[in-house]
Short mmCIF file of C-alpha atoms and ligand atoms in Angstrom, two decimals:
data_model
loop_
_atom_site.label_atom_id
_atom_site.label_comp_id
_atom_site.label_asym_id
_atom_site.label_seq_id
_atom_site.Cartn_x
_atom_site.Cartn_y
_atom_site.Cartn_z
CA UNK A 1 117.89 107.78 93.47
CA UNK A 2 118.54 108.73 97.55
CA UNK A 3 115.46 106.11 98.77
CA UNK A 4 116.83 104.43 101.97
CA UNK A 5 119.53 107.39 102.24
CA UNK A 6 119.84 109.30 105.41
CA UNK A 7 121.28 112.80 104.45
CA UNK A 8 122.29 115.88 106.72
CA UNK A 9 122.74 119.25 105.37
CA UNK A 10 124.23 122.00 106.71
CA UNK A 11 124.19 125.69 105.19
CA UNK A 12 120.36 126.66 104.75
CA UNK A 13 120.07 130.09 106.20
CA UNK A 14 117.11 131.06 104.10
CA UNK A 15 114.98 130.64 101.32
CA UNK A 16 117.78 131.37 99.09
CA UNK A 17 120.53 129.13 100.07
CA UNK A 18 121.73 126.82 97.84
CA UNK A 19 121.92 124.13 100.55
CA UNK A 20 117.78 124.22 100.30
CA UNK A 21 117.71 123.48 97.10
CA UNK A 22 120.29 120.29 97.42
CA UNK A 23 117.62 119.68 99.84
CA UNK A 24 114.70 120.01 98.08
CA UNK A 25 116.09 117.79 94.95
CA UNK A 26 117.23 114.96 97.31
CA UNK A 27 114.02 114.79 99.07
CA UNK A 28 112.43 114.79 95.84
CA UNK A 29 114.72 111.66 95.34
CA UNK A 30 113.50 109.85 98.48
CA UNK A 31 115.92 110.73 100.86
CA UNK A 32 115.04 111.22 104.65
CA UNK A 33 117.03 114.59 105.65
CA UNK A 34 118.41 116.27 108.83
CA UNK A 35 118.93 120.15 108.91
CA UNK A 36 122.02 121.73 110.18
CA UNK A 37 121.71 125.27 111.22
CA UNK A 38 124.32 127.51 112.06
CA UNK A 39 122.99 129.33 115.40
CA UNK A 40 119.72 130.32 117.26
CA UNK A 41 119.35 133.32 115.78
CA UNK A 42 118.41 131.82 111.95
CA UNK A 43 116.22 128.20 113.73
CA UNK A 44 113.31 130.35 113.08
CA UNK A 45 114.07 130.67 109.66
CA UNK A 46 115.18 127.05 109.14
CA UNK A 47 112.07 125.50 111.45
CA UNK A 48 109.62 126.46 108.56
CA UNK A 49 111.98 125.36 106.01
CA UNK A 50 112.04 122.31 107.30
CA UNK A 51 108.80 121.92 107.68
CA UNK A 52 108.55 122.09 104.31
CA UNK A 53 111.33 119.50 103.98
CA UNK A 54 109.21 117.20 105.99
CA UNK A 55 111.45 116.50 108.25
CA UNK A 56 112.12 117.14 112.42
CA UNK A 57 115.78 116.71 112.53
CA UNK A 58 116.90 120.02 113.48
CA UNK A 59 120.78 120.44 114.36
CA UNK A 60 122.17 123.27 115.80
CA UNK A 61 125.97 123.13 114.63
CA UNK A 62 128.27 126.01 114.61
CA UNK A 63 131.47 124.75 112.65
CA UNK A 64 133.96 127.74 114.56
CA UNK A 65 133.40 125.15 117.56
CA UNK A 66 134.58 121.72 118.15
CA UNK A 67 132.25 121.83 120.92
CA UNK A 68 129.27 122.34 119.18
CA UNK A 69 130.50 119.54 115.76
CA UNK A 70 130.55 117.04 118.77
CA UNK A 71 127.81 117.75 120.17
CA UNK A 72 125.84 117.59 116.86
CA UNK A 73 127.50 114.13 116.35
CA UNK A 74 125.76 113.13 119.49
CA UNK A 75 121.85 114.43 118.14
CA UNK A 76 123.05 112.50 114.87
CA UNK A 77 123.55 109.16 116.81
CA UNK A 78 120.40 109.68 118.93
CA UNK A 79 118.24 110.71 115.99
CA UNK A 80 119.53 108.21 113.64
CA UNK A 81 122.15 106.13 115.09
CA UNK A 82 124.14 105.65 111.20
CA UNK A 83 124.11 107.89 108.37
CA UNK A 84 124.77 108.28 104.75
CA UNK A 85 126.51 111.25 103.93
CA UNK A 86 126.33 115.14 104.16
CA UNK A 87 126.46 118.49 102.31
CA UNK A 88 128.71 121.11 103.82
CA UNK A 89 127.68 124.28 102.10
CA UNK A 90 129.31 126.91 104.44
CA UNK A 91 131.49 129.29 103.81
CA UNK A 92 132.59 132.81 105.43
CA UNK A 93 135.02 135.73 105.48
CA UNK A 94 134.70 138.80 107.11
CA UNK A 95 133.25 140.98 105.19
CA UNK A 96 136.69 143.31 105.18
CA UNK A 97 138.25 140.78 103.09
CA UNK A 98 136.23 140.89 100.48
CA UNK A 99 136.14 144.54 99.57
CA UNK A 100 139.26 145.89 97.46
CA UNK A 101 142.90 144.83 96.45
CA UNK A 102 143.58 141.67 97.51
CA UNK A 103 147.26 142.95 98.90
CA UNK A 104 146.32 145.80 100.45
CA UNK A 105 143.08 144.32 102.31
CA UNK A 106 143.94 140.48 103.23
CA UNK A 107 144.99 140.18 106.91
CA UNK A 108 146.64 137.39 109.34
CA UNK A 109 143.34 136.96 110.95
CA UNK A 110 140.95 137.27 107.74
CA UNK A 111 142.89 134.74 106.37
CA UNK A 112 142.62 132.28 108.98
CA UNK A 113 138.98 132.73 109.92
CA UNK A 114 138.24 132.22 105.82
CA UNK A 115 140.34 128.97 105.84
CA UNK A 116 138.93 127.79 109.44
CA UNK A 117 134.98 128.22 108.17
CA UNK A 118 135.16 127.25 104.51
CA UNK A 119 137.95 124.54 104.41
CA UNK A 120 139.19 123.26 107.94
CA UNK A 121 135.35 122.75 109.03
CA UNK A 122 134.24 119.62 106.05
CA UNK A 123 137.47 117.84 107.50
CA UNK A 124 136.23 118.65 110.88
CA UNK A 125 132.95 117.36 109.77
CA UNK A 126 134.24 114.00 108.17
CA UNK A 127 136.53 113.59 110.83
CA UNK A 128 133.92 114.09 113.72
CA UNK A 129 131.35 111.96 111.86
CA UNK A 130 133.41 109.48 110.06
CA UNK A 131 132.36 106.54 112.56
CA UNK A 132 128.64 106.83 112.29
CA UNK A 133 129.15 106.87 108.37
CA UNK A 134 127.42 103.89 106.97
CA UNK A 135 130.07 102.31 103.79
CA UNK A 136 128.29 103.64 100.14
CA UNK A 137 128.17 107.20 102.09
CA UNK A 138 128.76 110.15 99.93
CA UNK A 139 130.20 113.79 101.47
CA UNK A 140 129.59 117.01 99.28
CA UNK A 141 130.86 120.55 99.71
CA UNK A 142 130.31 123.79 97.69
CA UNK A 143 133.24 125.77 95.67
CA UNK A 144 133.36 128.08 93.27
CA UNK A 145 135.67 129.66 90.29
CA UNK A 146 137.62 132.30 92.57
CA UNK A 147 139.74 128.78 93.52
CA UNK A 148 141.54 128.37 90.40
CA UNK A 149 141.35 131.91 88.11
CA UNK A 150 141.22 135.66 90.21
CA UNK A 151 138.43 137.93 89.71
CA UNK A 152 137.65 141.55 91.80
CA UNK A 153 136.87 141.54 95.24
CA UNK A 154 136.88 137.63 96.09
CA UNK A 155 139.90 137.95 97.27
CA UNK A 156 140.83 135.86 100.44
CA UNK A 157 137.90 133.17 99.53
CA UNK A 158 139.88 132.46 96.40
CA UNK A 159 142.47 130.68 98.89
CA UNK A 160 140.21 129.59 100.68
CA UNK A 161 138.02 127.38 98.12
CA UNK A 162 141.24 126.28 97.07
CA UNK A 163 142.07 125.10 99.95
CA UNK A 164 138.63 123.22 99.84
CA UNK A 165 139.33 121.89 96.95
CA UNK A 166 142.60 120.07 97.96
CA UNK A 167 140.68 119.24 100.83
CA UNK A 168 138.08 117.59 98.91
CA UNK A 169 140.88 115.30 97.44
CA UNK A 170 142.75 114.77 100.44
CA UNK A 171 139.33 113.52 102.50
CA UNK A 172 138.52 111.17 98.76
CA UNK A 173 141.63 109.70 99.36
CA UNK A 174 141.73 109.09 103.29
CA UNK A 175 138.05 108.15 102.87
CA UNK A 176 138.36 105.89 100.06
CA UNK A 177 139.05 102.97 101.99
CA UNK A 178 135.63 103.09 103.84
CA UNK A 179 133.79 102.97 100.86
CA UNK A 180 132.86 106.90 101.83
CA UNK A 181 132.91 109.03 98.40
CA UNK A 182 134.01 112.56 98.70
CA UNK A 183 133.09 115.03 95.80
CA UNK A 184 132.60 118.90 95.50
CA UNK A 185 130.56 121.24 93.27
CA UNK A 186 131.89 124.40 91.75
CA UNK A 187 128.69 126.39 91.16
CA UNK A 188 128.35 129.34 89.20
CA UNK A 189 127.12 132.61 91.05
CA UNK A 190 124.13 132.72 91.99
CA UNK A 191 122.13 135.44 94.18
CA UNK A 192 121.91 134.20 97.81
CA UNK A 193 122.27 135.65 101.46
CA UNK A 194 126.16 135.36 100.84
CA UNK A 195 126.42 137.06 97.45
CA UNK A 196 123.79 139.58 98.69
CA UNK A 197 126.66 142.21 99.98
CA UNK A 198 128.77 141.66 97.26
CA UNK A 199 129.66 144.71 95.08
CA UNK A 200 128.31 144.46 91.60
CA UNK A 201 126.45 141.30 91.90
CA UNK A 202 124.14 141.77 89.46
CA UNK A 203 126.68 143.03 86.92
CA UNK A 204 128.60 139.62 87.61
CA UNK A 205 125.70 137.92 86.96
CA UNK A 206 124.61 139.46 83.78
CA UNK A 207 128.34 139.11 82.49
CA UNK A 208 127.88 135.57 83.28
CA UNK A 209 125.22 134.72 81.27
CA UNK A 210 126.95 136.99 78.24
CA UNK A 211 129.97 134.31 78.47
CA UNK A 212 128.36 130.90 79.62
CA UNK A 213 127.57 128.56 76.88
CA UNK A 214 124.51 128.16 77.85
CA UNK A 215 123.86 132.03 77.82
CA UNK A 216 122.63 132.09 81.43
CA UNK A 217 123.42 131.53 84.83
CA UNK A 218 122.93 128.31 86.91
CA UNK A 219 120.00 127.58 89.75
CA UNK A 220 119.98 126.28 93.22
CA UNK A 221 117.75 123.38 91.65
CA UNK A 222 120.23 122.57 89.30
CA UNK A 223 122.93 122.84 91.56
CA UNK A 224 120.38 120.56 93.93
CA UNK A 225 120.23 117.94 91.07
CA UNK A 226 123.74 117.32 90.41
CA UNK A 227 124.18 117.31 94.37
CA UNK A 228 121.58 114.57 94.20
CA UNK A 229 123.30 112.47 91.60
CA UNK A 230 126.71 113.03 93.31
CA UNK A 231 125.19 111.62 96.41
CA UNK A 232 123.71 108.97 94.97
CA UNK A 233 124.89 105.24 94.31
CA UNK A 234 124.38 106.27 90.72
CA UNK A 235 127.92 108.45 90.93
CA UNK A 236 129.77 105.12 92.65
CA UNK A 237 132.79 105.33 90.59
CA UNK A 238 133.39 109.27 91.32
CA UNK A 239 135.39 110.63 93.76
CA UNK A 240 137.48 113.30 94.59
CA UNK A 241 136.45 115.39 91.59
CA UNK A 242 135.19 119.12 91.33
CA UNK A 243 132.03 119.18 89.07
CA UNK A 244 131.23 122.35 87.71
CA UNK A 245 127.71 123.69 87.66
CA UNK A 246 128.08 126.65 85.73
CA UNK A 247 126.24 126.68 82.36
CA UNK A 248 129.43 126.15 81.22
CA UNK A 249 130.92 129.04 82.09
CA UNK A 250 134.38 127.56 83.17
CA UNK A 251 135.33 126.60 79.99
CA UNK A 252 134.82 129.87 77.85
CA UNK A 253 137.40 132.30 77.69
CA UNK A 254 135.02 134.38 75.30
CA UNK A 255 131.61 134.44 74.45
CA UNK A 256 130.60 133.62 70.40
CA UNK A 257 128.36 137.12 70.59
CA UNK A 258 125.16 137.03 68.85
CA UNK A 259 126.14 137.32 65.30
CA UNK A 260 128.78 134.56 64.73
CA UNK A 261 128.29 131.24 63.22
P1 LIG B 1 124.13 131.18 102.21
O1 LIG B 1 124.45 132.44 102.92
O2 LIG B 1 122.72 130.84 102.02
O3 LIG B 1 124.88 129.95 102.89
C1 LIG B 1 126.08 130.08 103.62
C2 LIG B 1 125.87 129.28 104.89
O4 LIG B 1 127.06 129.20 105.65
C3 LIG B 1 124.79 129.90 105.80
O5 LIG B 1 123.74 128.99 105.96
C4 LIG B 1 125.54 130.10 107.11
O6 LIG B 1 124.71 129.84 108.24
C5 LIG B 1 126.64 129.09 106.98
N1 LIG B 1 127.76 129.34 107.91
C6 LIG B 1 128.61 130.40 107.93
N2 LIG B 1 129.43 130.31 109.00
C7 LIG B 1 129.07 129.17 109.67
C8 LIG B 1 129.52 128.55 110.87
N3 LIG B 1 130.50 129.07 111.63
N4 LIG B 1 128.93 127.38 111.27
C9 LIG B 1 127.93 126.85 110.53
N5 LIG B 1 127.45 127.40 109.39
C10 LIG B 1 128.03 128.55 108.97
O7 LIG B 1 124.88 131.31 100.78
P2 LIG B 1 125.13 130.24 99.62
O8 LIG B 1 125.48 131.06 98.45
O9 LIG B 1 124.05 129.25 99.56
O10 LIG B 1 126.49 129.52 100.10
C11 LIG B 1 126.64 128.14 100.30
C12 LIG B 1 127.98 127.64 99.76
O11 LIG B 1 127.98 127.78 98.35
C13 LIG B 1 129.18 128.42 100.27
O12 LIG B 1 130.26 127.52 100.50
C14 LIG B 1 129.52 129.30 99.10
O13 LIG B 1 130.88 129.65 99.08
C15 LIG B 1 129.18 128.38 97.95
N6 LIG B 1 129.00 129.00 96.64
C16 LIG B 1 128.13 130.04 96.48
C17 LIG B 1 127.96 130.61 95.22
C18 LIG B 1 127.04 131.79 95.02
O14 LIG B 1 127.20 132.51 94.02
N7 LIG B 1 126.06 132.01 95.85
C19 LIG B 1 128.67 130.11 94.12
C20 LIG B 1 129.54 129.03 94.33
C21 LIG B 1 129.70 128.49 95.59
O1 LIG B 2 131.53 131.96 98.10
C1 LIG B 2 130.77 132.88 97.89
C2 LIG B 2 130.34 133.79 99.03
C3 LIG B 2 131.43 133.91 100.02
C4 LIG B 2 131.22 134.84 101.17
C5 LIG B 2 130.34 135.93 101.17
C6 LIG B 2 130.26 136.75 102.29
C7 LIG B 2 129.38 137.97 102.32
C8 LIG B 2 129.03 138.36 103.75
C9 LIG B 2 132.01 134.64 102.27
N1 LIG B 2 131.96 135.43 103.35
C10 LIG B 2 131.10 136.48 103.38
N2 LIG B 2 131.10 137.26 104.49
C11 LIG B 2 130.20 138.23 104.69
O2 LIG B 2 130.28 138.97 105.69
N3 LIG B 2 130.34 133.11 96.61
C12 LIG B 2 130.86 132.27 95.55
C13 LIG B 2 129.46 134.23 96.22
C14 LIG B 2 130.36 135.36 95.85
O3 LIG B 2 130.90 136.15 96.78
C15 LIG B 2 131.72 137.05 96.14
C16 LIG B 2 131.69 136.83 94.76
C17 LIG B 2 130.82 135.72 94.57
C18 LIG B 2 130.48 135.08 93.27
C19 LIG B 2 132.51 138.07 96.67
C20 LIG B 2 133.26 138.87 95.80
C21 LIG B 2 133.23 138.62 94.44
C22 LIG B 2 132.44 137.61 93.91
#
């Protein structure tokens, strides 16, 4: 599906990051990769991963810093020269914001460092590496359910996705005329380094799988797969759209319980 597809992806922090498992399912699908990684401190971390990945193309790209986008634009063009595409599956808050009542805890500056990281940064991204984009290209971000319904503790990241959201719309449309397809998955929760020091996780994710159609929760290979498709020139008409990898969670307002026909 991704042979002859050259692919960066940002995001993988660990074993656990959904990122590495759109990785995993595109290499799986032929494509030839290039990792992202945030800062020094997790290259250890991501070296071995990518190892794994089979691939050498190790980025260091901090998104807080137009510095460091360009100067991952310029390893991109020495490494590959054109590309097709990339995954943006970053997001942050401090952790302040995400703790308590949304009026009482959301401030001027956790605001604008959640937008900055987890919205500004893909159009940073598409903006920086628009030129270098080969035409059939295909951008992908990472969203989730706190954009369009509240829930406890998400708080300022509910803006925040929805401002990624818009974004993801906004780039599809600006995009559209070089052929570059822009397209983001809502994925349901799933336990990673950024859902580890949430409160309640694991009650979130049992609830979940009580409400979800499917009676479960969702998988960073499954989230990987649909990223895959998405990516691919199989998904050539779609653009702009949210797809939701939830076990249908999204659509249920309750579950059918155990006993009901
Ligand atoms: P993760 O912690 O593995 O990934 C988050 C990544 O963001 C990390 O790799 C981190 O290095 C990167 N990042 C943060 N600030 C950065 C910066 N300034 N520059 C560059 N990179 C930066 O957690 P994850 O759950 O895999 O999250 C990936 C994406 O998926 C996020 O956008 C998240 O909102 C979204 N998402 C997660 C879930 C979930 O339940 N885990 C559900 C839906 C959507
Ligand atoms: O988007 C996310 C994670 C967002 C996130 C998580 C952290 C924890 C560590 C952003 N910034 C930070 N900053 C930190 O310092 N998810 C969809 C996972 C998630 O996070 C939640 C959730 C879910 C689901 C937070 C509260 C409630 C639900």
């Amino acid at each position: 599906m991704l042979k002859n597809k050259k692919i960066l992806i940002t995001g993988i922090a660990n074993k656990y990051s959904i990122a590495l498992g759109i990785a995993k399912a595109m290499k799986n699908q032929g494509a030839e990769l290039a990792i992202a990684y945030q800062n020094e401190r997790l290259l250890k971390n991501v070296q071995s991963l990518a190892d794994e990945l089979e691939t050498n193309v190790l980025i260091e790209c901090d998104v807080s810093s137009d510095e460091s986008i360009k100067e991952s634009k310029q390893t991109l063009i020495d490494e590959w020269g054109t590309f097709d595409g990339f995954v943006h599956s970053i997001g942050f808050a401090p952790s302040d914001q995400l703790v308590g009542n949304f009026v009482d805890v959301t401030t001027r500056e956790g605001f604008k460092i959640a937008h900055d990281i987890s919205s500004y940064s893909f159009t940073a991204l598409a903006k920086e590496y628009k030129d270098i984009l080969n035409p059939n290209s295909a951008l992908l971000t990472l969203t989730y359910l706190g954009s369009v319904q509240t829930m406890p503790n998400y708080n300022v990241m509910g803006l925040a996705k929805a401002s990624l959201e818009a974004n993801t719309r906004f780039l599809a449309a600006s995009l559209g005329k070089d052929n570059i397809r822009v397209n983001a998955i809502s994925a349901g929760p799933i336990k990673t380094l950024a859902a580890s020091g949430v409160k309640n996780f694991r009650k979130m994710l049992s609830q979940h799988a009580e409400r979800a159609p499917l009676g479960r929760t969702v998988t960073q290979e499954e989230v990987g797969n649909t990223a895959a498709f998405l990516c691919s020139d199989l998904a050539s008409g779609i653009t702009g759209e949210i797809t939701y990898v939830d076990a249908g969670f999204n659509i249920s307002a309750m579950p059918l319980g155990e006993h009901s026909e």
